[in-house]
XYZ file of C-alpha atoms in Angstrom:
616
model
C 0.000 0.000 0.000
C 1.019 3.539 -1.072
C 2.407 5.744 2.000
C 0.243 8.661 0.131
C -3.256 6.187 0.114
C -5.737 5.168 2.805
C -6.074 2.029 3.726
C -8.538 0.361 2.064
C -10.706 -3.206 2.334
C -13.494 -4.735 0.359
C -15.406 -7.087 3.295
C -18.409 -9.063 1.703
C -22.122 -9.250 3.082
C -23.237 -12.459 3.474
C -26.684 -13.735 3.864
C -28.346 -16.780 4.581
C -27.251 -18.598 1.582
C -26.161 -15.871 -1.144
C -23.964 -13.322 -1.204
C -26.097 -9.814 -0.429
C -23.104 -6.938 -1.210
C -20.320 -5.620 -0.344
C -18.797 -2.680 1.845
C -15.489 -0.968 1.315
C -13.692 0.564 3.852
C -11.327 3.786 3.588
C -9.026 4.642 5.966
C -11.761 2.593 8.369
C -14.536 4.238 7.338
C -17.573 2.898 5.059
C -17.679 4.551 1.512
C -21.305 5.350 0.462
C -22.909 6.109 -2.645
C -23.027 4.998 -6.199
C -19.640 2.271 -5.251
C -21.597 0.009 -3.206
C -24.944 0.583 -5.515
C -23.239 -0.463 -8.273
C -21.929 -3.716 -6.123
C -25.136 -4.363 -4.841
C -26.896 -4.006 -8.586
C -23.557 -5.927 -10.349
C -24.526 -8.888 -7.957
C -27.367 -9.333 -11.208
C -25.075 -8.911 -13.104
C -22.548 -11.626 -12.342
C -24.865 -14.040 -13.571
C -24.421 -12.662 -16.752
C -20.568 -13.769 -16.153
C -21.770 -17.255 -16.256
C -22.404 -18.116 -12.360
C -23.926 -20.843 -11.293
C -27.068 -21.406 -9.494
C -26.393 -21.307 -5.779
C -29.084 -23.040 -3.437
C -29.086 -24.231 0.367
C -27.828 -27.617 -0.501
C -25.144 -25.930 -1.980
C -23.336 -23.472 -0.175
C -20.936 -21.133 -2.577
C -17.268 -21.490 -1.400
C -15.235 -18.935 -0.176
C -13.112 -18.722 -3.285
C -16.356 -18.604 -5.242
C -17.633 -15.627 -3.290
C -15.109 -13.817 -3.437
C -14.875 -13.999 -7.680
C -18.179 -12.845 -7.398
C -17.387 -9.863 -5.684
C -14.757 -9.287 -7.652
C -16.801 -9.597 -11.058
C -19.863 -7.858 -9.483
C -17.837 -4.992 -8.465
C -15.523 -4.541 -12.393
C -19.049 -4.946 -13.809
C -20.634 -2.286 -11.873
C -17.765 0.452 -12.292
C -17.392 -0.615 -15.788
C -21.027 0.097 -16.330
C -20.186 3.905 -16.315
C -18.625 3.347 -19.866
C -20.127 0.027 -21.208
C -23.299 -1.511 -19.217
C -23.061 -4.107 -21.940
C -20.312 -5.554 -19.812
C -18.836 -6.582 -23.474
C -15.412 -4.429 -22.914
C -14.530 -6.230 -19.876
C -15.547 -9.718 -21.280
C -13.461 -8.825 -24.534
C -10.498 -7.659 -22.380
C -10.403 -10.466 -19.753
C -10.578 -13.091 -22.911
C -7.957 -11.282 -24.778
C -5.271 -10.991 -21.698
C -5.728 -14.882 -20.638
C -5.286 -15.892 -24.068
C -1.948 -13.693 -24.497
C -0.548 -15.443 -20.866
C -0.937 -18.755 -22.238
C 0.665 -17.738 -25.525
C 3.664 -15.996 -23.543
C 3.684 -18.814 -21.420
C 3.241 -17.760 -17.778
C 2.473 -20.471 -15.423
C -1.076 -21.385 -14.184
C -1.131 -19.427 -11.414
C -0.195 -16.222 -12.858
C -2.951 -16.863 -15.656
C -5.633 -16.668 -13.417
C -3.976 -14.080 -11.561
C -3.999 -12.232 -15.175
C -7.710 -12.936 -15.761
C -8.620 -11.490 -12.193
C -6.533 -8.528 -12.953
C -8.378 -7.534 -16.141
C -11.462 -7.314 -14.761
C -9.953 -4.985 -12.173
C -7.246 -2.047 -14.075
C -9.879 0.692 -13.587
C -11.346 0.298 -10.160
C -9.004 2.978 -9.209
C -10.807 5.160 -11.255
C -13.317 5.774 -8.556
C -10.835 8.553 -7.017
C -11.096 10.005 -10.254
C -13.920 13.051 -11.245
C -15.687 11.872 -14.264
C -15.427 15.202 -15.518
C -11.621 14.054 -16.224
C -12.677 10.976 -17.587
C -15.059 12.562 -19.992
C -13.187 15.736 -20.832
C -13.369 15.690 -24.655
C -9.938 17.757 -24.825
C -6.282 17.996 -23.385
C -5.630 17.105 -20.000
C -3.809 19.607 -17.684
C -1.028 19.011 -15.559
C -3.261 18.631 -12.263
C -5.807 16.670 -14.275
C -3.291 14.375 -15.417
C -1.949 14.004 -11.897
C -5.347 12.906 -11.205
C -5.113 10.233 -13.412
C -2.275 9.069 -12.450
C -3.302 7.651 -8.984
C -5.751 5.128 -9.968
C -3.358 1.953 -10.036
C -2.377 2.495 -6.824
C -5.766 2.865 -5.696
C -6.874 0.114 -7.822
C -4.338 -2.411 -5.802
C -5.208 -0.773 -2.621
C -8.559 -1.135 -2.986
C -8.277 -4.760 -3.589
C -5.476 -5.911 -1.598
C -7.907 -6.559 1.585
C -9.624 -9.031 -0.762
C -7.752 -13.006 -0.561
C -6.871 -12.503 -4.292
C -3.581 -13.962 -5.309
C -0.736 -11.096 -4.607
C 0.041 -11.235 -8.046
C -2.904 -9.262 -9.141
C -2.400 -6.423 -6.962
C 0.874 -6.554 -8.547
C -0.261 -6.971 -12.014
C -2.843 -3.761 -11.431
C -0.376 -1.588 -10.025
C 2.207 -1.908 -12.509
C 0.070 -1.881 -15.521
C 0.779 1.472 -16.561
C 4.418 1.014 -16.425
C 6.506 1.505 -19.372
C 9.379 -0.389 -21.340
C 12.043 2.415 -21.111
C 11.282 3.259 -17.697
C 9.236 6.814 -17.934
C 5.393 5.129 -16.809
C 4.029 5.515 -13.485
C 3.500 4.613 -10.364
C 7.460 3.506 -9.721
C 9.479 4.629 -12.967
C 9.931 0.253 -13.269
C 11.418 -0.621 -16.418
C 11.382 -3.584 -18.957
C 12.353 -6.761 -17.066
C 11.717 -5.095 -13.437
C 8.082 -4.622 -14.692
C 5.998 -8.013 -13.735
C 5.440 -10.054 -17.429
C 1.604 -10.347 -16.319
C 1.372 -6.414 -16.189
C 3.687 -6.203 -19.836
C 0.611 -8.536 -20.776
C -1.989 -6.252 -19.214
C -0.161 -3.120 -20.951
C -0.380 -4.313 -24.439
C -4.248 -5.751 -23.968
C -5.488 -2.372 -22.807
C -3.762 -0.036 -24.902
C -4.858 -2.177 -28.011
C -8.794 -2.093 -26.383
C -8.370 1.495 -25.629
C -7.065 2.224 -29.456
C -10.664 -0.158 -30.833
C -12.711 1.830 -28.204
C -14.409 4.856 -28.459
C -12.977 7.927 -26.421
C -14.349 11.371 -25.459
C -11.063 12.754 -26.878
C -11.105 10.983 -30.075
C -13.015 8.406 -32.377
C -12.205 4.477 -32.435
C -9.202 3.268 -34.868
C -9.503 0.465 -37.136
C -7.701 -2.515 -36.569
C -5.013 -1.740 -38.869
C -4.226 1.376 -37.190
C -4.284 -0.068 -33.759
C -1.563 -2.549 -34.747
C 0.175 0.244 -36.097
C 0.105 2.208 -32.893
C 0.907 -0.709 -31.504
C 4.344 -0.845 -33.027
C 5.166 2.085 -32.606
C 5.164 1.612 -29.038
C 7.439 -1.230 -29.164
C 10.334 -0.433 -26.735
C 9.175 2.587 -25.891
C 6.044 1.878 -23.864
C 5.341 -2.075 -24.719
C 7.558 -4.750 -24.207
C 8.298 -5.837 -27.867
C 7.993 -9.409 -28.075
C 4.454 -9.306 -26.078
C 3.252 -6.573 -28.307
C 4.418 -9.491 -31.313
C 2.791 -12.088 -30.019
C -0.288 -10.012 -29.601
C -0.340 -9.404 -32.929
C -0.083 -12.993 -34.224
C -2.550 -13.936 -31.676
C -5.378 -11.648 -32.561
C -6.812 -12.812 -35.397
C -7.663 -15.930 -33.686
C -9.306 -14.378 -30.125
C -10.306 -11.222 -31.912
C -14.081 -12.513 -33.206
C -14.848 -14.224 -29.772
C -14.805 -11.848 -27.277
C -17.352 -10.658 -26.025
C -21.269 -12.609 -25.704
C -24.597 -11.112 -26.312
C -26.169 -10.582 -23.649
C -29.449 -8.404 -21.551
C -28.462 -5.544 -20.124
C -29.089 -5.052 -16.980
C -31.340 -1.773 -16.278
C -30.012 -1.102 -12.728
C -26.456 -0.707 -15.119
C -28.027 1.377 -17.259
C -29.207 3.335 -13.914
C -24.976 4.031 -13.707
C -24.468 5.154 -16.801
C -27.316 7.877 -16.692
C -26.578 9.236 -13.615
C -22.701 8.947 -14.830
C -23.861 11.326 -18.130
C -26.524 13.237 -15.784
C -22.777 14.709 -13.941
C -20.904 15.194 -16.320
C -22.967 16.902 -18.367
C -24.631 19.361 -15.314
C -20.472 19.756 -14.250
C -20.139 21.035 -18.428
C -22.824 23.054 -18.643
C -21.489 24.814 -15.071
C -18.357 25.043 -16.368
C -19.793 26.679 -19.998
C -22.260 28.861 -18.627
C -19.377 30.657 -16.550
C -17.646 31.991 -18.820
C -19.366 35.216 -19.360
C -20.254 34.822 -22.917
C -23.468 36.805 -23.114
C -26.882 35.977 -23.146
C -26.906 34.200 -27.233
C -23.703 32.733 -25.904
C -24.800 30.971 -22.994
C -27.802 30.201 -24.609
C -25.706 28.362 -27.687
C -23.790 26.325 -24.955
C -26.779 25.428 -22.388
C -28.333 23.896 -25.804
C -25.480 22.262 -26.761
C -24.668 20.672 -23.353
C -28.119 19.948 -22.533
C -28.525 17.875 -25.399
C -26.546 15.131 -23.686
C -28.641 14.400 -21.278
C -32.197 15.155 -22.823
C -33.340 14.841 -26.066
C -35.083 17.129 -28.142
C -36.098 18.827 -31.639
C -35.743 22.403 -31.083
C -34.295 24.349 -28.055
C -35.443 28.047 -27.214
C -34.199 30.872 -24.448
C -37.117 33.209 -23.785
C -36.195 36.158 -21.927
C -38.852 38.752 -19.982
C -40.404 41.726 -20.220
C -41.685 43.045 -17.263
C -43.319 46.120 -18.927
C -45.166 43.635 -21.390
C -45.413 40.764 -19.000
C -44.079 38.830 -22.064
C -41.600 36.106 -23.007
C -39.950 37.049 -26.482
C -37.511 34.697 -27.934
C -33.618 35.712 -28.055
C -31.904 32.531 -28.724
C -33.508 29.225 -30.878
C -32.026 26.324 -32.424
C -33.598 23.164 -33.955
C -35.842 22.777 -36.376
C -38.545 25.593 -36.872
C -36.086 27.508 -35.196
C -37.075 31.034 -37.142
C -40.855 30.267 -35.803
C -39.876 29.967 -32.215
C -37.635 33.038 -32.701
C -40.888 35.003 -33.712
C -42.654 33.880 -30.640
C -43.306 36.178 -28.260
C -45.905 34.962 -25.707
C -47.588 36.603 -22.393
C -46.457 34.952 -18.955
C -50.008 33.815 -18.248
C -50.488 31.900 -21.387
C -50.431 28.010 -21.711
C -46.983 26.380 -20.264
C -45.869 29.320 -19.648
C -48.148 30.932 -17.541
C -48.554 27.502 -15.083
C -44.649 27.010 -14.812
C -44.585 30.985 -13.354
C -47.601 29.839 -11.122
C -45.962 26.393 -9.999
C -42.368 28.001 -10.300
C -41.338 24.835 -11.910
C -40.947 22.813 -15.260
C -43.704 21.893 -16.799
C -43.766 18.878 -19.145
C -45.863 17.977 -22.602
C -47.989 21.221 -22.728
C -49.120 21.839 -26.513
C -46.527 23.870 -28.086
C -49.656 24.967 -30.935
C -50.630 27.170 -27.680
C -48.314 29.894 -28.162
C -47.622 30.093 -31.864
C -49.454 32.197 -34.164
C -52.347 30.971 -35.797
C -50.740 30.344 -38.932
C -47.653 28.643 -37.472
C -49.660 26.535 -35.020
C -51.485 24.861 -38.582
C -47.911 23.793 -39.734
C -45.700 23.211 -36.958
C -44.312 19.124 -36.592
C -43.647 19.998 -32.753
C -46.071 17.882 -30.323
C -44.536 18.449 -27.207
C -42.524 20.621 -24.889
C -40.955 21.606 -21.102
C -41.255 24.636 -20.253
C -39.185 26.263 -16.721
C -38.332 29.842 -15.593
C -35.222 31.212 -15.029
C -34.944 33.132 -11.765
C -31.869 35.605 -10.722
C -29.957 35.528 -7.710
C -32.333 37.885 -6.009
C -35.336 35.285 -7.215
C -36.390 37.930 -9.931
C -37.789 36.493 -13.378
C -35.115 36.396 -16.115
C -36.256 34.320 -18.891
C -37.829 30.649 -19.692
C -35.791 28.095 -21.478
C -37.784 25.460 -23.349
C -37.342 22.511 -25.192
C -39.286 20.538 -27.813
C -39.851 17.348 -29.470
C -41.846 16.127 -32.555
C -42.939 13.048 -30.490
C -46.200 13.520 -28.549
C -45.844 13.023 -24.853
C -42.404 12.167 -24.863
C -41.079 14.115 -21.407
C -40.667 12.507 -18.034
C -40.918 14.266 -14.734
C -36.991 13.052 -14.866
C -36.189 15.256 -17.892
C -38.087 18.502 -16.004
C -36.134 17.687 -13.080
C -32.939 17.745 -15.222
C -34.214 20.930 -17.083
C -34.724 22.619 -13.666
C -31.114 21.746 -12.462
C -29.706 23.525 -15.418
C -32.141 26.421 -15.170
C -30.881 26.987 -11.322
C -27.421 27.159 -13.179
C -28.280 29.398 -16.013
C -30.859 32.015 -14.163
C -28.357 33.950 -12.171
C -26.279 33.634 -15.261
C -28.434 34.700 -17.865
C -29.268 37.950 -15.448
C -26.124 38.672 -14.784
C -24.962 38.660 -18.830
C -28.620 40.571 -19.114
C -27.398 43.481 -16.815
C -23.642 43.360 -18.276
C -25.500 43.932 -21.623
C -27.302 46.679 -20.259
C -24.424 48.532 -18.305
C -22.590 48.247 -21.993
C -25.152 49.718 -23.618
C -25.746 52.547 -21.355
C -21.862 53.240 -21.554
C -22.101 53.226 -25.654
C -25.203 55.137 -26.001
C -25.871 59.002 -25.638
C -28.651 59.451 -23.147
C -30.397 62.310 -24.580
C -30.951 60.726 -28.484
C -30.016 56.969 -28.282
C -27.247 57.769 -30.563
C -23.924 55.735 -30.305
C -21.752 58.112 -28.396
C -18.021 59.464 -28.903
C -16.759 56.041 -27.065
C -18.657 53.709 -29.289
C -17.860 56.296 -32.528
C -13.904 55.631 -31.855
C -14.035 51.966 -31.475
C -15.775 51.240 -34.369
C -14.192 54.018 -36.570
C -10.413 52.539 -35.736
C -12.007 48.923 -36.554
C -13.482 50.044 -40.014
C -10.266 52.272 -40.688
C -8.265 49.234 -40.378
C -10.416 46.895 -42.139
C -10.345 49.853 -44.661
C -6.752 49.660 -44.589
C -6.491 46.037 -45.814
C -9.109 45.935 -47.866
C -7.728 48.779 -49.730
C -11.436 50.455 -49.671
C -12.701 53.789 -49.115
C -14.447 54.814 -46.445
C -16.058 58.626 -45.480
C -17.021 60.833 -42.523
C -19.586 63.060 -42.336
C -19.431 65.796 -39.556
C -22.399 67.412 -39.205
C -23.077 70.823 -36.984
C -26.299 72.549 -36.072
C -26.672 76.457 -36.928
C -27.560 79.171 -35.142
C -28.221 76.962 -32.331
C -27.440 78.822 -29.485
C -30.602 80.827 -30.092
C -32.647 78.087 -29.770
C -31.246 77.478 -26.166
C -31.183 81.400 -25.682
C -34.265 82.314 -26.662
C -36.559 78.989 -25.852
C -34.993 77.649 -23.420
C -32.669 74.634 -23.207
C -35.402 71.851 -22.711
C -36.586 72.665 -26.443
C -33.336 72.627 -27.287
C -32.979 69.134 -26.400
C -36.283 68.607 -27.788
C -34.914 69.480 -31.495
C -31.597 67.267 -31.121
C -33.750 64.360 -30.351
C -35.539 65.075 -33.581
C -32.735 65.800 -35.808
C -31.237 62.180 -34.074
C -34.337 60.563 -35.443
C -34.048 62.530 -38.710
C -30.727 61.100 -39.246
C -31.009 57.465 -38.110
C -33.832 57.266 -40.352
C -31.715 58.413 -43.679
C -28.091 56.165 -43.089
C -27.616 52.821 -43.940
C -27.803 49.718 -41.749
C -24.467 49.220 -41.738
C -23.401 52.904 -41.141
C -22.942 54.529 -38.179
C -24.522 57.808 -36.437
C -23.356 58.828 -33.449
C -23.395 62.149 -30.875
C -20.189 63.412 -31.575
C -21.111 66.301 -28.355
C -23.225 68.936 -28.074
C -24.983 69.753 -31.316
C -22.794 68.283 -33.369
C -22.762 64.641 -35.133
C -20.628 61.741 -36.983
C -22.122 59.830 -39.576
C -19.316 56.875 -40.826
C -19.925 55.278 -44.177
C -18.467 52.192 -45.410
C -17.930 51.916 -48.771
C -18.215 55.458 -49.645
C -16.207 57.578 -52.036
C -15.724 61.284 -52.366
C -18.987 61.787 -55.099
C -21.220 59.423 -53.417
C -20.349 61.713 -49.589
C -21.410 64.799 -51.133
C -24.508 63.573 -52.880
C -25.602 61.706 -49.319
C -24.603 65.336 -47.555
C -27.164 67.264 -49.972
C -29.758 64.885 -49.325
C -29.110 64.486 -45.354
C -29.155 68.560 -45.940
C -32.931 68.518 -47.275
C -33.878 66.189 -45.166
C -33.287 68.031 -42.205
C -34.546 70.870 -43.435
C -38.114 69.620 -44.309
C -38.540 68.014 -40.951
C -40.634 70.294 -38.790
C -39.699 70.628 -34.656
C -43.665 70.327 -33.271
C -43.362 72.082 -29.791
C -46.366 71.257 -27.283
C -47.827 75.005 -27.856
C -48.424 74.409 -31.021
C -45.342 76.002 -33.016
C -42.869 74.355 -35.291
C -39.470 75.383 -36.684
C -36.701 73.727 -38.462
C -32.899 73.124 -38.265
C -30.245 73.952 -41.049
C -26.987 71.774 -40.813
C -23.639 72.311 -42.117
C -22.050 69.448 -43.101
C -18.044 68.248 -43.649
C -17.032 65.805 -45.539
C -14.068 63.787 -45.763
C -12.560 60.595 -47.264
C -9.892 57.674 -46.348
C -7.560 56.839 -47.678
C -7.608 60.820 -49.502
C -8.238 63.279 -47.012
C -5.983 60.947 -43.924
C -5.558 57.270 -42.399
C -6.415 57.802 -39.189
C -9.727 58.899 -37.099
C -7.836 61.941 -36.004
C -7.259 62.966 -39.479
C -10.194 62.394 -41.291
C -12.179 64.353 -38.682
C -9.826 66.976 -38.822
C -10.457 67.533 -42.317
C -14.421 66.850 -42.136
C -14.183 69.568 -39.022
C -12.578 72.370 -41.730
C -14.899 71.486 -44.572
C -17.854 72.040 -42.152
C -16.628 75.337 -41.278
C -16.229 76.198 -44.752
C -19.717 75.379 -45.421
C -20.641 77.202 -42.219
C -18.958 80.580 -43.677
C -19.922 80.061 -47.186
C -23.915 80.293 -46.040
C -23.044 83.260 -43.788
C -21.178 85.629 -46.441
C -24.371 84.871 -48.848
C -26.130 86.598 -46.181
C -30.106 85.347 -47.272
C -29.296 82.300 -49.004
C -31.768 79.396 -50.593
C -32.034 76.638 -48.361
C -32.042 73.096 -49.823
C -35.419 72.874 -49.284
C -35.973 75.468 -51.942
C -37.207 78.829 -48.833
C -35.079 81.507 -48.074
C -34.091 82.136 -44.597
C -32.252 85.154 -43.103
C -28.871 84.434 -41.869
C -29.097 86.003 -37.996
C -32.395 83.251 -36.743
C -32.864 79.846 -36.528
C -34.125 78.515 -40.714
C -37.231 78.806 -40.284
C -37.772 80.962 -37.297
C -40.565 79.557 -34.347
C -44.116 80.813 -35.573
C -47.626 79.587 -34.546
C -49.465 77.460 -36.601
């Protein structure tokens, strides 16, 4: 035993005349939990390991009891990754088969046969999130790993096995030139039944499916195989491995019922993994679509369905509208948007639970309901920290009926999860927004202007493609403020801000450059097409009428600068530079006409605001 391990026993339970479980003891303490239900539920299955019938008249033997054990307890931690029980079958057949061939004695055959069954006990110390993990290991995962051979021998060495196949466990991840683990052995100081062990379950790991990677072929097994030879396997075992596969190959492994109480394992085995992934995704602050993406593609493990939908609420509305969908019919579930007291939704809120098989018809439009192939749903809220409502995920399926009270149970252990998360990315959002956005129009403001200006300058830049500010400045506004006070004068910027987000592009950007004056970016735009869209943003403005609450209206007259990259400069500072003196030029040019024609086609005097304020 390991100076850094526990001590550790496996005692059986016997009962009148059978064998009723098992209890292992750590450190002299009874370990609890899914261990000693899988011993209790591999008990079954050890009859599919060909026992025989025990009865009164025939009391099992020590020696049999304790094979029993041994196979009940592989079986049960095997489960986890095949409740077939055909992997351990396969490998147990395979490594007796290769001790005859290398010709170990009797003893350490059986010793061998016992030992397969028993490599990955050990794994019990290890999180099945490290099992599982579908990419590279780190250094403390790895660690992890590392430990199970000793704790597979430890665990086993209170059992009266032969010695031989604690030894044979414990040194099976040894290596030919010296670099495995636990003790650094090397070739010959390595035991021959663990050499055997070495080359069976590297082979059966290479034919196996893995979270990190798909199963090889044959062919490329043996390859790997070689490749190993005196590096990792002894070379004349991995040989005569080779030459004895294709005759043990084809009979490994029997056909057999599976036993549900395994299957019980494995689910709950998939039910942790999957909640520890989706913890692990939903942390890392990737916005609401983000998290949403993830959640789906996590939860998908452990229930199954058609289409997947984050609903998040209004309070104002007393709505759910749809922000993230995936699935099929995934663009009619993004047009949903549904009150909280309707249909599924509207009793999970009341219950403050999932809610399974509710129609899905119920909160589709009428022409959607008619066509829709979904037939059943969960809905269950998502609640913040502070147990305000966030959102509703849901999940659907084309098969009527098809949810358990398991899957909403599931779905409600994720939702716990993703509520505080989903609020937090919701107010993250929020506080962005607010620190992008001018408060008075809703305009992007200078902060938002300069980040996206450098981006497009640069993509610009290697693109080799023109792009043009427009700097645009209100006249004679100062009067406004003077003479009308300063609320109307924010009451004509937030018209002129509507004025011009109605007349740029989708792709362009307006923002509030400060006080009355404003950046329009265009992407894509040359020197003729700038001034033809500052004329036009010119009129536009002009013919929009300022309705005050007494009844009067005026208008604003802009001047407008206009400059181009890569012409007029290559950086923000430059280009606004030169749109700032092309504004002023226009500014002067209108002033030394004195009365002038506006755009719109009236004539305003130069010394009041074009037109001036005048009842109606």
């Amino acid at each position: 035993m390991s100076r850094h391990l526990p001590s550790a026993r496996l005692l059986p339970l016997a009962a009148v005349s059978a064998v009723g479980g098992a209890l292992l003891l750590v450190g002299g303490q009874a370990v609890s939990g899914a261990l000693l239900v899988g011993v209790g539920v591999g008990l079954g299955a050890a009859a599919a390991l060909a026992r025989p019938p025990v009865t009164r008249a025939d009391e099992p033997s020590a020696e049999y009891v304790h094979s029993s054990l041994v196979e009940a307890l592989a079986g049960a931690i095997d489960a986890k990754h095949d409740p077939s029980g055909k992997r351990l079958q396969r490998r147990r057949e395979w490594a007796t088969a290769l001790a005859r061939a290398v010709g170990l004695p009797p003893a350490d055959i059986d010793a061998v046969r016992t030992a397969a069954l028993l490599l990955d006990i050990g794994q019990l110390a290890v999180p099945d999130h490290i099992l599982s993990k579908a990419g590279p290991l780190s250094v403390e995962e790895f660690h992890k790993i590392r430990i199970h051979p000793e704790v597979s021998a430890g665990l086993i060495e209170g059992v009266p096995l032969p010695r031989a196949v604690g030894a044979f466990v414990r040194s099976h991840h040894e290596r030919w030139d010296g670099k495995g683990y636990p003790e650094g052995l090397a070739k010959d100081a390595i035991p021959v039944g663990a050499r055997v062990l070495a080359v069976v379950d590297n082979y059966d790991a290479l034919v196996s499916e893995r979270p990190y990677r798909d199963r090889l072929t044959r062919e490329a097994a043996i390859a790997v195989l070689r490749e190993e030879e005196g590096k990792s396997l002894d070379p004349s075992i991995v040989e005569r491995f080779i030459t004895l596969l294709p005759s043990i190959e084809g009979g490994a492994g029997h056909e057999g019922v599976v036993d549900s109480s395994l299957v019980s394992i494995v689910t709950a085995r998939r039910e942790d993994v999957a909640l520890f992934e989706i913890s692990q995704a939903i942390s890392a602050g990737l916005g609401v679509e983000g998290t949403a993406q993830l959640l789906a593609q996590k939860l998908r493990r452990v229930i199954p369905y058609s289409s997947a939908a984050l609903y998040l609420y209004d309070p104002e509305r007393r709505s759910f509208k749809a922000a993230f969908t995936e699935g099929i019919e995934a663009d009619v579930l993004a047009a949903v948007h549904v009150s909280a007291e309707a249909g599924m939704f509207g009793q999970s809120l009341r219950e403050q639970r999932a809610v399974a098989n509710g129609d899905p018809h119920v909160c589709l439009d009428a022409r959607a309901a008619a066509t829709t192939r979904l037939r059943s749903s969960i809905v269950c809220p998502l609640y913040g920290e502070r147990n305000e409502l966030v959102g509703a995920m849901a999940i659907y399926h084309v098969t009527p009926g098809c949810y358990t009270q398991d899957e909403c149970r599931m779905l409600e252990m994720v939702a716990r999860q993703a509520g505080p998360v989903v609020s937090h990315a919701l107010q993250l959002s929020r506080a962005q927004e607010e620190a992008l956005t001018d408060p008075l129009t809703g305009l992007p403001n200078t902060r938002f202007l300069w980040m996206h200006l450098t981006q497009e300058l640069a993509r610009a830049a290697r693109q080799a493609s023109r792009l043009a500010l427009l700097l645009v400045d209100v006249d004679d506004f100062k009067s406004v403020n003077d003479n009308e006070g300063h609320p109307i004068g924010d009451l004509a910027l937030k018209e002129l801000a509507a004025v011009l987000r109605q007349a740029v592009r989708p792709y362009d950007v307006c923002a509030r450059y400060g006080g009355d004056e404003f950046v329009i970016m265009l992407p894509e735009c040359g020197r003729e097409e700038a001034e033809e869209r500052l004329r036009d943003l010119q009129t536009k403005i002009a013919r929009h009428d300022v309705r005050l609450p007494d009844g009067r209206t005026f208008t604003l007259g802009v001047s407008i600068g206009a400059a181009v990259f890569p012409r007029d400069g290559d950086s923000s500072e430059a280009l606004l530079a030169a749109a700032d003196a092309r504004m002023y030029q226009d500014k002067h040019r209108w002033r030394e006409q004195g009365d002038r024609e506006h755009p719109s086609g009236d004539t305003f005097p130069n010394n009041l605001p074009r037109p001036p304020l005048h009842k109606m």
